[in-house]
Amino acid sequence: MLKTLLRWVLRGGLGLVALVALLVMTRWILQERIRVAQAIQSPPGIDSMEEVEVGNIKQWIHIRGRDRRNPILLYLHGGPGTPMMPFAYKFQSYLEGAFTVVEWDQRGSGKTYFANDPAQVTPTINYERMQTDALDMVNLLRNRFHQQKIFLIGHSWGSMLGLPLVHAHPELFYAYVGTGQVINARQNERLGYEHTLAEAKSRGDADAVKALSAIDPYPDPVTGIVGNKMDVIRHWEFRYGFALYGKTDLYREMLKFAIVSPDYSLHDFYYFVADPGHEVLDKWIDGFDAKALGDDFQVPIVFIFGHNDWQVPGVIAEEYLKGISAPAKGFYWVEKASHSPMVEQPQEFAQIMIDHVRPFAPAASTGEPAPAN
C-alpha cells in the first residue's frame, strides 16, 4: 500500500510537500504498528515516559514492564551521547516479562538534551557528574519502586559508568551486566585496529589497507584514542560489520531504526542526532582502565558480547573476568552479533538475561515466578 501511494505521488507530480506529507504519514503508521504490538496489557504492568529531576536538571526515563513488582533493570546507554531509548522497541519487549526495564537519556543526550538549556548543561558534562547522576538515578528508582536493590546493565560508554558504580556501591545491586564492556580503552582500540587491518588485507581491500596503515601507530602514543585517527578506524570497523553485524553503514541503520521509534518525536529525533558536547569526556575515556578498580567485586558480574564485536573486543573482557573475584561470574557470546547484541539478536540476548541474570533477584513480590516472555 505504501509503495503504491509513493508511486502515485511521484507520477502525479504533487511535489515535495506531498512527498514529505506521505513520509510523515508512513512514519506514523509504522510507529502505531509498533505501539499496538508492544502495548502493556497486564494490570500490574507499567509503561510510563517521565521527566524526573536528577543532578539538578530535568532528565527523561521510560519505564516498561509487564509486572512492576519485578526487579528494576536500569540501562546505561553508550556513546557517550547515544541514547538507547529510540532503539528499545527493537529488543526490550523480550525482557519486560522478567524485569521492569528503565531506559534513561543521560545528561546532554536525547530527550534530556532539549529538556534543559544546553548552554547551562553542556559545561557540567564530565565523568564525575555523570557518575553522580547514575548513582542518583539508581536511588530514585529504588525509592520509587520500594526495591532494596536493582539490576544494572552498561553498554559501551555506559559500561565505563556501570562497572565502577557497582564496585563502589555493591549493596545497591543484584548483579551487573556489561555488554560491549570496556576494560582498557587503549588496549581495546589497538586490538580492534589490528584485527580490522588484518581483515582489510585478507579481503584485498587496498583502500582500507592504505587508510589504516597511514594511522599506525593507533592509538597515538601522545593523543591516544582522541583525534582523527579514531574516525578512520571506525569507518572501516563499520564497513566490515564490526559494529552492527552484517551491516556496512552503522549510522544509516541507526537512523532507520530510530526514525520510527514510537518513543521519539521528530523533535526528539533532531536532538538525537545533534552534537551535545560529549567530546569533553574523550580524555577521560582514553585513560580508562577497569583494572584500576582492583580485582575484588562484591556483586555478581556478567558480560555479554557479540562474537563479531571488534569495536570493543570481547576477548579482552573475557580475560579480565577470569582475573577478578565476585560472588558469581558469567561470560556469554552471542553469535551473529557485533557491538549491540541486544538489538542484533534480541531473543538470544534476552534469554541469557532471563536464564543467567534474573535468578540473582527474588521472584516478584507475590511469590509467583516472574512472567515468562
mmCIF file of N, CA, C and O in Angstrom, residues 5 27 132 173 199 278 280 317 324 326 364:
data_model
loop_
_atom_site.group_PDB
_atom_site.id
_atom_site.type_symbol
_atom_site.label_atom_id
_atom_site.label_comp_id
_atom_site.label_asym_id
_atom_site.label_seq_id
_atom_site.Cartn_x
_atom_site.Cartn_y
_atom_site.Cartn_z
ATOM 1 N N LEU A 5 1.162 4.213 -2.863
ATOM 2 C CA LEU A 5 0.964 5.646 -2.615
ATOM 3 C C LEU A 5 2.155 6.469 -3.084
ATOM 4 O O LEU A 5 1.996 7.546 -3.655
ATOM 5 N N ARG A 27 5.673 7.215 8.507
ATOM 6 C CA ARG A 27 6.330 7.102 9.809
ATOM 7 C C ARG A 27 5.295 6.871 10.905
ATOM 8 O O ARG A 27 5.476 6.015 11.779
ATOM 9 N N THR A 132 27.752 10.608 39.281
ATOM 10 C CA THR A 132 26.817 11.010 40.340
ATOM 11 C C THR A 132 25.379 10.921 39.847
ATOM 12 O O THR A 132 24.476 10.493 40.580
ATOM 13 N N PHE A 173 22.907 -3.357 44.259
ATOM 14 C CA PHE A 173 22.700 -4.097 43.017
ATOM 15 C C PHE A 173 22.601 -5.599 43.231
ATOM 16 O O PHE A 173 23.374 -6.190 43.988
ATOM 17 N N GLU A 199 41.778 -7.862 8.553
ATOM 18 C CA GLU A 199 40.597 -8.144 7.732
ATOM 19 C C GLU A 199 40.714 -7.470 6.366
ATOM 20 O O GLU A 199 40.390 -8.074 5.327
ATOM 21 N N HIS A 278 29.767 15.967 24.134
ATOM 22 C CA HIS A 278 30.346 14.920 24.976
ATOM 23 C C HIS A 278 31.830 14.674 24.694
ATOM 24 O O HIS A 278 32.450 13.835 25.339
ATOM 25 N N VAL A 280 34.132 16.320 25.593
ATOM 26 C CA VAL A 280 34.915 16.656 26.787
ATOM 27 C C VAL A 280 35.255 15.401 27.586
ATOM 28 O O VAL A 280 36.157 15.424 28.431
ATOM 29 N N ALA A 317 37.670 -8.538 27.548
ATOM 30 C CA ALA A 317 36.768 -8.622 28.698
ATOM 31 C C ALA A 317 36.714 -10.037 29.258
ATOM 32 O O ALA A 317 36.628 -10.233 30.479
ATOM 33 N N ILE A 324 39.184 -11.485 38.104
ATOM 34 C CA ILE A 324 38.543 -10.801 39.224
ATOM 35 C C ILE A 324 37.772 -11.812 40.073
ATOM 36 O O ILE A 324 37.411 -12.900 39.609
ATOM 37 N N ALA A 326 34.286 -12.376 42.402
ATOM 38 C CA ALA A 326 32.925 -11.876 42.556
ATOM 39 C C ALA A 326 32.071 -13.019 43.081
ATOM 40 O O ALA A 326 32.427 -14.190 42.929
ATOM 41 N N ALA A 364 8.972 -12.123 41.846
ATOM 42 C CA ALA A 364 8.103 -10.963 42.104
ATOM 43 C C ALA A 364 7.527 -11.040 43.509
ATOM 44 O O ALA A 364 7.408 -12.114 44.096
#
